[in-house]
mmCIF file of C-alpha atoms in Angstrom:
data_model
loop_
_atom_site.group_PDB
_atom_site.id
_atom_site.type_symbol
_atom_site.label_atom_id
_atom_site.label_comp_id
_atom_site.label_asym_id
_atom_site.label_seq_id
_atom_site.Cartn_x
_atom_site.Cartn_y
_atom_site.Cartn_z
ATOM 1 C CA MET A 493 -98.821 -56.566 45.757
ATOM 2 C CA PHE A 494 -98.861 -59.325 43.227
ATOM 3 C CA GLN A 495 -97.722 -58.543 39.436
ATOM 4 C CA PHE A 496 -99.777 -61.445 36.896
ATOM 5 C CA GLY A 497 -98.673 -60.977 33.077
ATOM 6 C CA PHE A 498 -99.655 -62.886 29.925
ATOM 7 C CA ASN A 499 -96.501 -64.844 30.700
ATOM 8 C CA MET A 500 -96.760 -66.175 33.695
ATOM 9 C CA PHE A 501 -98.185 -69.408 32.329
ATOM 10 C CA HIS A 502 -96.541 -71.853 30.195
ATOM 11 C CA GLU A 503 -98.713 -72.330 26.676
ATOM 12 C CA ILE A 504 -100.068 -75.876 27.389
ATOM 13 C CA SER A 505 -99.881 -77.441 23.698
ATOM 14 C CA ARG A 506 -102.540 -78.980 22.031
ATOM 15 C CA PRO A 507 -102.959 -81.999 20.037
ATOM 16 C CA PHE A 508 -102.803 -82.181 16.672
ATOM 17 C CA SER A 509 -104.913 -84.221 14.030
ATOM 18 C CA MET A 510 -106.488 -83.482 10.405
ATOM 19 C CA THR A 511 -107.816 -86.632 8.253
ATOM 20 C CA TYR A 512 -106.374 -86.227 4.732
ATOM 21 C CA LYS A 513 -106.207 -87.684 1.567
ATOM 22 C CA CYS A 514 -102.860 -89.165 0.457
ATOM 23 C CA TYR A 515 -100.303 -89.558 -2.518
ATOM 24 C CA SER A 516 -97.618 -91.229 -2.837
ATOM 25 C CA VAL A 517 -94.523 -89.160 -4.093
ATOM 26 C CA SER A 518 -94.083 -90.144 -8.118
ATOM 27 C CA MET A 519 -98.554 -88.117 -7.464
ATOM 28 C CA LEU A 520 -96.189 -84.450 -6.383
ATOM 29 C CA PRO A 521 -96.519 -81.843 -8.713
ATOM 30 C CA GLY A 522 -93.173 -79.941 -10.440
ATOM 31 C CA ASN A 523 -89.707 -82.124 -10.509
ATOM 32 C CA GLU A 524 -89.457 -85.742 -9.333
ATOM 33 C CA ARG A 525 -88.106 -85.229 -5.220
ATOM 34 C CA GLN A 526 -86.171 -88.814 -4.640
ATOM 35 C CA ASP A 527 -84.919 -86.943 -1.257
ATOM 36 C CA VAL A 528 -88.686 -87.562 0.667
ATOM 37 C CA GLU A 529 -88.701 -91.441 -0.561
ATOM 38 C CA ARG A 530 -85.005 -92.096 0.426
ATOM 39 C CA GLY A 531 -86.216 -90.746 4.395
ATOM 40 C CA GLY A 532 -89.130 -91.085 6.303
ATOM 41 C CA LYS A 533 -90.869 -87.761 6.523
ATOM 42 C CA ILE A 534 -93.524 -86.501 4.627
ATOM 43 C CA ILE A 535 -95.127 -83.233 2.923
ATOM 44 C CA MET A 536 -98.152 -81.899 3.987
ATOM 45 C CA PRO A 537 -99.822 -78.286 2.828
ATOM 46 C CA PRO A 538 -99.654 -75.173 4.229
ATOM 47 C CA SER A 539 -102.464 -74.851 6.483
ATOM 48 C CA ALA A 540 -100.697 -78.044 8.361
ATOM 49 C CA LEU A 541 -98.368 -75.313 9.427
ATOM 50 C CA GLU A 542 -101.085 -72.238 10.860
ATOM 51 C CA GLN A 543 -102.455 -74.508 12.398
ATOM 52 C CA LEU A 544 -99.519 -76.434 14.378
ATOM 53 C CA THR A 545 -98.042 -72.468 14.841
ATOM 54 C CA ARG A 546 -100.425 -72.110 16.918
ATOM 55 C CA LEU A 547 -101.249 -75.109 19.156
ATOM 56 C CA ASN A 548 -97.827 -74.677 20.408
ATOM 57 C CA ILE A 549 -96.921 -78.340 19.104
ATOM 58 C CA GLU A 550 -92.838 -79.460 20.206
ATOM 59 C CA TYR A 551 -90.598 -79.454 18.507
ATOM 60 C CA PRO A 552 -89.282 -81.926 16.457
ATOM 61 C CA MET A 553 -92.623 -82.650 14.532
ATOM 62 C CA ILE A 554 -93.106 -86.751 15.132
ATOM 63 C CA PHE A 555 -96.735 -87.629 13.270
ATOM 64 C CA LYS A 556 -98.835 -90.845 14.261
ATOM 65 C CA LEU A 557 -100.077 -92.277 10.630
ATOM 66 C CA THR A 558 -103.448 -94.444 11.200
ATOM 67 C CA ASN A 559 -104.470 -96.246 8.590
ATOM 68 C CA LYS A 560 -108.021 -95.771 9.922
ATOM 69 C CA LYS A 561 -109.614 -99.085 7.492
ATOM 70 C CA THR A 562 -106.149 -101.315 8.348
ATOM 71 C CA LYS A 563 -106.143 -100.007 11.704
ATOM 72 C CA ARG A 564 -101.841 -99.986 10.449
ATOM 73 C CA ILE A 565 -99.704 -96.959 12.444
ATOM 74 C CA THR A 566 -96.824 -95.940 11.782
ATOM 75 C CA HIS A 567 -94.523 -92.150 12.865
ATOM 76 C CA CYS A 568 -92.959 -89.694 10.940
ATOM 77 C CA GLY A 569 -91.810 -86.347 10.138
ATOM 78 C CA VAL A 570 -92.109 -83.417 8.116
ATOM 79 C CA LEU A 571 -90.197 -82.514 5.394
ATOM 80 C CA GLU A 572 -91.804 -79.562 3.745
ATOM 81 C CA PHE A 573 -95.621 -77.453 3.204
ATOM 82 C CA VAL A 574 -96.180 -77.321 0.046
ATOM 83 C CA ALA A 575 -98.383 -79.857 -0.779
ATOM 84 C CA ASP A 576 -102.422 -79.176 -1.993
ATOM 85 C CA GLU A 577 -104.746 -78.487 0.375
ATOM 86 C CA GLY A 578 -106.361 -81.818 1.586
ATOM 87 C CA ARG A 579 -103.499 -83.692 0.988
ATOM 88 C CA VAL A 580 -100.453 -85.054 1.844
ATOM 89 C CA TYR A 581 -97.411 -87.643 0.250
ATOM 90 C CA LEU A 582 -95.837 -90.786 1.407
ATOM 91 C CA PRO A 583 -92.988 -92.188 0.588
ATOM 92 C CA HIS A 584 -93.417 -95.878 -1.495
ATOM 93 C CA TRP A 585 -91.833 -97.553 1.150
ATOM 94 C CA MET A 586 -95.002 -95.144 3.989
ATOM 95 C CA MET A 587 -97.824 -96.529 1.779
ATOM 96 C CA ALA A 588 -97.600 -99.923 0.956
ATOM 97 C CA ASN A 589 -96.932 -99.881 5.144
ATOM 98 C CA LEU A 590 -100.010 -97.905 5.393
ATOM 99 C CA VAL A 591 -101.571 -100.928 2.900
ATOM 100 C CA LEU A 592 -102.458 -97.845 1.523
ATOM 101 C CA GLU A 593 -103.790 -96.146 -1.574
ATOM 102 C CA GLU A 594 -103.745 -93.417 -3.932
ATOM 103 C CA GLY A 595 -106.335 -90.827 -2.341
ATOM 104 C CA THR A 596 -107.075 -92.966 0.504
ATOM 105 C CA LEU A 597 -108.034 -90.661 3.919
ATOM 106 C CA LEU A 598 -105.529 -90.371 6.000
ATOM 107 C CA GLN A 599 -105.300 -89.891 9.024
ATOM 108 C CA VAL A 600 -102.602 -87.819 10.820
ATOM 109 C CA GLU A 601 -101.966 -87.171 14.440
ATOM 110 C CA SER A 602 -99.432 -85.159 16.083
ATOM 111 C CA VAL A 603 -96.789 -87.568 19.161
ATOM 112 C CA SER A 604 -94.442 -87.101 21.405
ATOM 113 C CA LEU A 605 -92.191 -89.837 21.628
ATOM 114 C CA PRO A 606 -88.823 -91.330 23.838
ATOM 115 C CA VAL A 607 -85.631 -90.970 22.684
ATOM 116 C CA ALA A 608 -84.698 -94.547 20.920
ATOM 117 C CA THR A 609 -81.512 -96.194 22.623
ATOM 118 C CA PHE A 610 -81.453 -99.119 20.763
ATOM 119 C CA SER A 611 -83.011 -100.329 17.346
ATOM 120 C CA LYS A 612 -82.744 -104.007 15.927
ATOM 121 C CA PHE A 613 -83.391 -104.255 11.889
ATOM 122 C CA GLN A 614 -83.695 -107.400 9.790
ATOM 123 C CA PRO A 615 -82.223 -106.633 5.723
ATOM 124 C CA LEU A 616 -85.001 -109.077 3.530
ATOM 125 C CA SER A 617 -82.506 -110.022 1.399
ATOM 126 C CA GLU A 618 -79.271 -111.897 1.613
ATOM 127 C CA ASP A 619 -78.209 -108.731 -1.290
ATOM 128 C CA PHE A 620 -77.429 -107.163 1.950
ATOM 129 C CA LEU A 621 -74.575 -108.586 2.679
ATOM 130 C CA ASP A 622 -72.305 -107.957 -0.059
ATOM 131 C CA ILE A 623 -72.177 -104.089 2.062
ATOM 132 C CA THR A 624 -68.736 -104.104 3.122
ATOM 133 C CA ASN A 625 -69.993 -101.586 6.335
ATOM 134 C CA PRO A 626 -73.060 -102.137 6.387
ATOM 135 C CA LYS A 627 -73.856 -100.141 9.849
ATOM 136 C CA ALA A 628 -72.174 -97.480 8.520
ATOM 137 C CA VAL A 629 -74.641 -97.177 5.063
ATOM 138 C CA LEU A 630 -76.767 -97.701 8.187
ATOM 139 C CA GLU A 631 -76.265 -94.603 9.655
ATOM 140 C CA ASN A 632 -76.586 -92.917 6.770
ATOM 141 C CA CYS A 633 -79.115 -93.271 5.138
ATOM 142 C CA LEU A 634 -81.049 -93.553 8.570
ATOM 143 C CA ARG A 635 -80.097 -89.253 8.676
ATOM 144 C CA ASN A 636 -83.206 -89.009 6.352
ATOM 145 C CA PHE A 637 -84.957 -90.453 9.277
ATOM 146 C CA SER A 638 -86.828 -88.719 11.817
ATOM 147 C CA CYS A 639 -88.228 -91.863 13.937
ATOM 148 C CA LEU A 640 -88.909 -95.078 13.848
ATOM 149 C CA THR A 641 -91.521 -98.139 14.325
ATOM 150 C CA THR A 642 -91.656 -101.594 14.801
ATOM 151 C CA GLY A 643 -93.050 -103.570 12.618
ATOM 152 C CA ASP A 644 -92.319 -101.588 9.429
ATOM 153 C CA VAL A 645 -90.000 -102.354 6.645
ATOM 154 C CA ILE A 646 -87.554 -99.186 5.724
ATOM 155 C CA ALA A 647 -86.886 -98.817 2.149
ATOM 156 C CA ILE A 648 -82.033 -97.261 1.998
ATOM 157 C CA LYS A 649 -80.765 -96.946 -0.614
ATOM 158 C CA TYR A 650 -76.715 -97.486 -1.577
ATOM 159 C CA ASN A 651 -75.110 -97.722 -4.655
ATOM 160 C CA SER A 652 -77.533 -97.921 -6.830
ATOM 161 C CA LYS A 653 -79.863 -99.865 -4.955
ATOM 162 C CA VAL A 654 -82.388 -100.550 -3.170
ATOM 163 C CA TYR A 655 -82.765 -102.557 0.771
ATOM 164 C CA GLU A 656 -85.549 -103.195 2.848
ATOM 165 C CA LEU A 657 -85.099 -103.796 6.255
ATOM 166 C CA CYS A 658 -87.087 -104.789 8.724
ATOM 167 C CA VAL A 659 -86.944 -102.791 12.243
ATOM 168 C CA LEU A 660 -88.017 -105.866 14.716
ATOM 169 C CA GLU A 661 -86.789 -103.897 18.181
ATOM 170 C CA THR A 662 -86.796 -100.363 19.161
ATOM 171 C CA LYS A 663 -86.339 -98.959 22.584
ATOM 172 C CA PRO A 664 -87.032 -97.292 25.022
ATOM 173 C CA GLY A 665 -90.733 -98.434 23.253
ATOM 174 C CA ASN A 666 -92.238 -99.056 19.823
ATOM 175 C CA ALA A 667 -91.786 -95.937 18.294
ATOM 176 C CA VAL A 668 -88.722 -93.809 19.076
ATOM 177 C CA ILE A 669 -86.622 -90.356 18.206
ATOM 178 C CA ILE A 670 -83.762 -90.978 16.009
ATOM 179 C CA ILE A 671 -83.055 -87.425 15.731
ATOM 180 C CA GLU A 672 -79.525 -86.521 17.616
ATOM 181 C CA CYS A 673 -79.581 -89.529 19.489
ATOM 182 C CA ASP A 674 -76.554 -92.806 20.592
ATOM 183 C CA MET A 675 -78.364 -95.783 19.128
ATOM 184 C CA ASN A 676 -76.784 -98.818 19.104
ATOM 185 C CA VAL A 677 -77.637 -100.812 16.356
ATOM 186 C CA GLU A 678 -78.048 -104.620 16.037
ATOM 187 C CA PHE A 679 -78.902 -106.596 13.272
ATOM 188 C CA ALA A 680 -80.432 -110.267 12.937
ATOM 189 C CA PRO A 681 -79.446 -112.592 9.939
ATOM 190 C CA PRO A 682 -81.254 -111.695 6.661
ATOM 191 C CA VAL A 683 -84.571 -113.975 5.300
ATOM 192 C CA GLY A 684 -83.780 -117.037 3.994
ATOM 193 C CA TYR A 685 -79.879 -116.818 4.919
ATOM 194 C CA LYS A 686 -78.472 -120.272 6.340
ATOM 195 C CA GLU A 687 -74.451 -119.525 7.129
ATOM 196 C CA ASP A 688 -73.424 -122.941 4.580
ATOM 197 C CA GLU A 689 -74.313 -121.578 1.388
ATOM 198 C CA HIS A 690 -72.903 -118.233 2.339
ATOM 199 C CA ILE A 691 -70.057 -119.132 3.075
ATOM 200 C CA ARG A 692 -70.186 -121.858 0.671
ATOM 201 C CA ARG A 693 -71.125 -119.255 -1.611
ATOM 202 C CA SER A 694 -68.538 -116.324 -0.426
ATOM 203 C CA GLY A 695 -65.353 -118.823 -0.733
ATOM 204 C CA ALA A 696 -66.431 -120.243 -4.798
ATOM 205 C CA ASP A 697 -66.019 -115.978 -4.721
ATOM 206 C CA GLY A 698 -62.727 -115.710 -3.884
ATOM 207 C CA ALA A 699 -61.316 -118.212 -4.806
ATOM 208 C CA GLY A 700 -61.368 -116.742 -8.291
ATOM 209 C CA VAL A 701 -60.669 -113.415 -7.182
ATOM 210 C CA GLY A 702 -58.539 -113.392 -4.221
ATOM 211 C CA MET A 703 -56.072 -116.216 -6.101
ATOM 212 C CA ASP A 704 -52.980 -114.007 -6.779
ATOM 213 C CA GLU A 705 -51.220 -114.324 -10.112
ATOM 214 C CA ASP A 706 -47.699 -114.565 -11.585
ATOM 215 C CA PRO A 707 -47.650 -111.091 -13.717
ATOM 216 C CA SER A 708 -45.249 -112.801 -15.588
ATOM 217 C CA THR A 709 -47.415 -114.500 -17.327
ATOM 218 C CA MET A 710 -49.313 -112.245 -18.441
ATOM 219 C CA MET A 711 -46.561 -110.735 -20.199
ATOM 220 C CA PRO A 712 -46.064 -110.531 -24.267
ATOM 221 C CA GLU A 713 -44.193 -113.564 -25.668
ATOM 222 C CA PRO A 714 -41.281 -112.683 -27.412
ATOM 223 C CA ALA A 715 -41.518 -112.318 -31.969
ATOM 224 C CA GLY A 716 -38.481 -112.742 -34.212
ATOM 225 C CA PHE A 717 -35.179 -114.674 -33.247
ATOM 226 C CA ILE A 718 -34.731 -116.953 -30.705
ATOM 227 C CA ALA A 719 -31.942 -118.523 -29.253
ATOM 228 C CA PHE A 720 -31.359 -122.108 -29.092
ATOM 229 C CA SER A 721 -35.509 -122.473 -29.435
ATOM 230 C CA GLY A 722 -34.323 -124.931 -31.783
ATOM 231 C CA ALA A 723 -34.774 -128.804 -31.192
ATOM 232 C CA GLY A 724 -31.760 -131.641 -31.030
ATOM 233 C CA ASN A 725 -32.329 -135.020 -32.790
ATOM 234 C CA ARG A 726 -29.163 -138.316 -32.835
ATOM 235 C CA LEU A 727 -27.839 -140.211 -35.894
ATOM 236 C CA ASP A 728 -28.744 -143.208 -34.991
ATOM 237 C CA GLY A 729 -33.039 -142.298 -34.759
ATOM 238 C CA LYS A 730 -32.858 -143.096 -31.579
ATOM 239 C CA LYS A 731 -34.916 -140.406 -29.284
ATOM 240 C CA LYS A 732 -33.373 -139.049 -26.525
ATOM 241 C CA LYS A 733 -34.193 -139.994 -22.679
ATOM 242 C CA LEU A 734 -35.681 -137.805 -20.861
ATOM 243 C CA ILE A 735 -34.651 -136.692 -17.275
ATOM 244 C CA SER A 736 -37.284 -135.075 -15.934
ATOM 245 C CA GLU A 737 -41.086 -133.468 -17.932
ATOM 246 C CA SER A 738 -39.275 -130.266 -17.171
ATOM 247 C CA GLU A 739 -36.469 -130.814 -19.708
ATOM 248 C CA SER A 740 -39.171 -132.116 -22.157
ATOM 249 C CA GLU A 741 -41.495 -128.687 -23.010
ATOM 250 C CA PRO A 742 -39.234 -125.299 -21.965
ATOM 251 C CA SER A 743 -41.268 -122.551 -20.035
ATOM 252 C CA ALA A 744 -43.824 -120.415 -20.844
ATOM 253 C CA SER A 745 -41.438 -117.815 -18.070
ATOM 254 C CA GLN A 746 -38.633 -118.739 -19.630
ATOM 255 C CA SER A 747 -39.943 -117.844 -23.498
ATOM 256 C CA ARG A 748 -41.652 -114.954 -22.553
ATOM 257 C CA GLN A 749 -40.017 -111.517 -21.757
ATOM 258 C CA PRO A 750 -39.263 -110.764 -17.919
ATOM 259 C CA TYR A 751 -41.317 -108.725 -16.132
ATOM 260 C CA VAL A 752 -40.304 -105.723 -14.099
ATOM 261 C CA ARG A 753 -41.605 -103.994 -11.562
ATOM 262 C CA GLY A 754 -42.587 -100.739 -13.266
ATOM 263 C CA ILE A 755 -41.920 -96.784 -10.538
ATOM 264 C CA PRO A 756 -45.380 -95.530 -9.367
ATOM 265 C CA ASP A 757 -44.847 -91.504 -10.673
ATOM 266 C CA TYR A 758 -44.970 -90.088 -6.685
ATOM 267 C CA ASP A 759 -45.412 -86.123 -8.278
ATOM 268 C CA TYR A 760 -48.042 -86.681 -9.937
ATOM 269 C CA VAL A 761 -50.943 -84.077 -9.274
ATOM 270 C CA ILE A 762 -54.288 -85.037 -9.383
ATOM 271 C CA GLY A 763 -56.811 -84.041 -13.167
ATOM 272 C CA THR A 764 -53.303 -83.915 -15.117
ATOM 273 C CA LEU A 765 -52.615 -86.286 -17.877
ATOM 274 C CA ARG A 766 -49.013 -86.922 -19.335
ATOM 275 C CA PHE A 767 -48.437 -88.791 -23.632
ATOM 276 C CA ILE A 768 -45.241 -90.407 -22.834
ATOM 277 C CA ARG A 769 -43.181 -92.111 -25.647
ATOM 278 C CA ASN A 770 -40.437 -93.512 -25.070
ATOM 279 C CA SER A 771 -39.965 -94.731 -28.807
ATOM 280 C CA ARG A 772 -39.681 -92.268 -32.151
ATOM 281 C CA PRO A 773 -38.700 -92.202 -35.497
ATOM 282 C CA ALA A 774 -35.601 -92.678 -36.809
ATOM 283 C CA SER A 775 -34.590 -89.878 -38.884
ATOM 284 C CA ALA A 776 -32.442 -91.271 -42.329
ATOM 285 C CA LYS A 777 -28.937 -90.037 -41.431
ATOM 286 C CA GLU A 778 -29.448 -92.646 -37.948
ATOM 287 C CA ASP A 779 -30.350 -95.031 -40.787
ATOM 288 C CA THR A 780 -27.372 -95.057 -42.623
ATOM 289 C CA THR A 781 -25.080 -94.747 -40.374
ATOM 290 C CA SER A 782 -26.059 -97.760 -37.987
ATOM 291 C CA GLU A 783 -26.574 -99.979 -41.206
ATOM 292 C CA VAL A 784 -22.736 -100.340 -42.686
ATOM 293 C CA PRO A 785 -22.610 -103.556 -43.250
ATOM 294 C CA PHE A 786 -19.320 -105.616 -41.252
ATOM 295 C CA GLU A 787 -16.168 -106.693 -43.209
ATOM 296 C CA ALA A 788 -13.909 -109.513 -41.763
ATOM 297 C CA PHE A 789 -10.067 -108.431 -41.645
ATOM 298 C CA LYS A 790 -9.954 -105.463 -42.644
ATOM 299 C CA GLY A 791 -8.113 -103.873 -39.462
ATOM 300 C CA GLU A 792 -4.801 -102.710 -39.860
ATOM 301 C CA GLY A 793 -1.508 -104.835 -38.833
ATOM 302 C CA PHE A 794 1.346 -104.126 -36.341
ATOM 303 C CA THR A 795 4.492 -106.159 -36.320
ATOM 304 C CA LEU A 796 6.635 -106.022 -33.710
ATOM 305 C CA ARG A 797 9.815 -105.939 -35.421
ATOM 306 C CA PRO A 798 11.697 -103.113 -36.533
ATOM 307 C CA ALA A 799 11.497 -101.479 -39.854
ATOM 308 C CA LYS A 800 14.990 -101.720 -41.501
ATOM 309 C CA SER A 801 15.424 -99.007 -43.817
ATOM 310 C CA LYS A 802 16.185 -99.848 -47.391
ATOM 311 C CA ASN A 803 18.974 -96.989 -48.074
#
C-alpha cells in the first residue's frame, strides 16, 4: 500500500510581484535612519511579509526593482517591514539610479540570483585614492548590501565622507548575491584619473610631510648670559680674515640647547593622567643659605715650620 501525506512533495515557491509608491528614507516617520542610507536594502510594509510567507519565498529575500517609465532595473534586499501600507522606502542613491521621484510607482518582484565570485568597481572621484586600504573599507561597507547589479552607482561612507562607486562588472551574472560568499574585487582607475598628475601631486604632498626635521632646531634659544658670544676687533682697525663661512656666523644648533630624547613611560595605563612638576619654589631658608656672598682670601693658613715655644 502507498501512504500519501501532506508533506510528501516540497512546496513550490511562487513569485512575489507588487507595485508600491516609493519614497526616500528621509521621508520615513520617526528618527533618522542612517543605517538604510549606508546600505542596499529597502523598508517594506508589514503586509508584504505576510504575503511573502504564504508564497514560500526563498531566503535571503532578494527583490528586483523596476521603474516602468524609464525601464531602469536594480536589485536589493529588505531590511525591515515597518513601512506604511502601500509604500516602500529606498536609499537616496538607489532612487537616483532608478531616476525616481517621491511618490513614483515602483514594481517590486522577488528573484533568485547566483552567488558572486567577482566584481569590479570604478570610483567616481580621485579622492578614493587617498584611502589607505580601499579593499578593507569596501568589504566593511558591503556588509550592509545583499546584492550587486552591473551598472549601479553605489554610495559608501568612510570617515564622514561619501564615496560613489560604479559597479562595472559582476560574475557569474549581471546581478549577484554577496551574502556569505568569497568574492574577488578589482578597482578600475577613477573617472578623470591621470597617473602623471597623481604622481606629481603625491610627490609634492610627500615632500613636505615625509621630510625629517632636525629636533635640535625646535629647541628653545638659551636665555640669559652666554659665554664667548661677543665679537672680536683688531687694534689696527682691519677686519679679520674669515677662513670659512661657518666661522663667520655661529650655527643655530650651537646656540640652542642640546636635544635630549625623552624616556617613554612603559608602565603607563590608558585613561590615567599624571601631572609631573620637576621644579618647585624654593623656601626662605634655602634662599638664605644658597645666596652667601663669596669672599676671597678668607681661608686659614698653615706653615711647615713648627712654632717655637716662647719660654
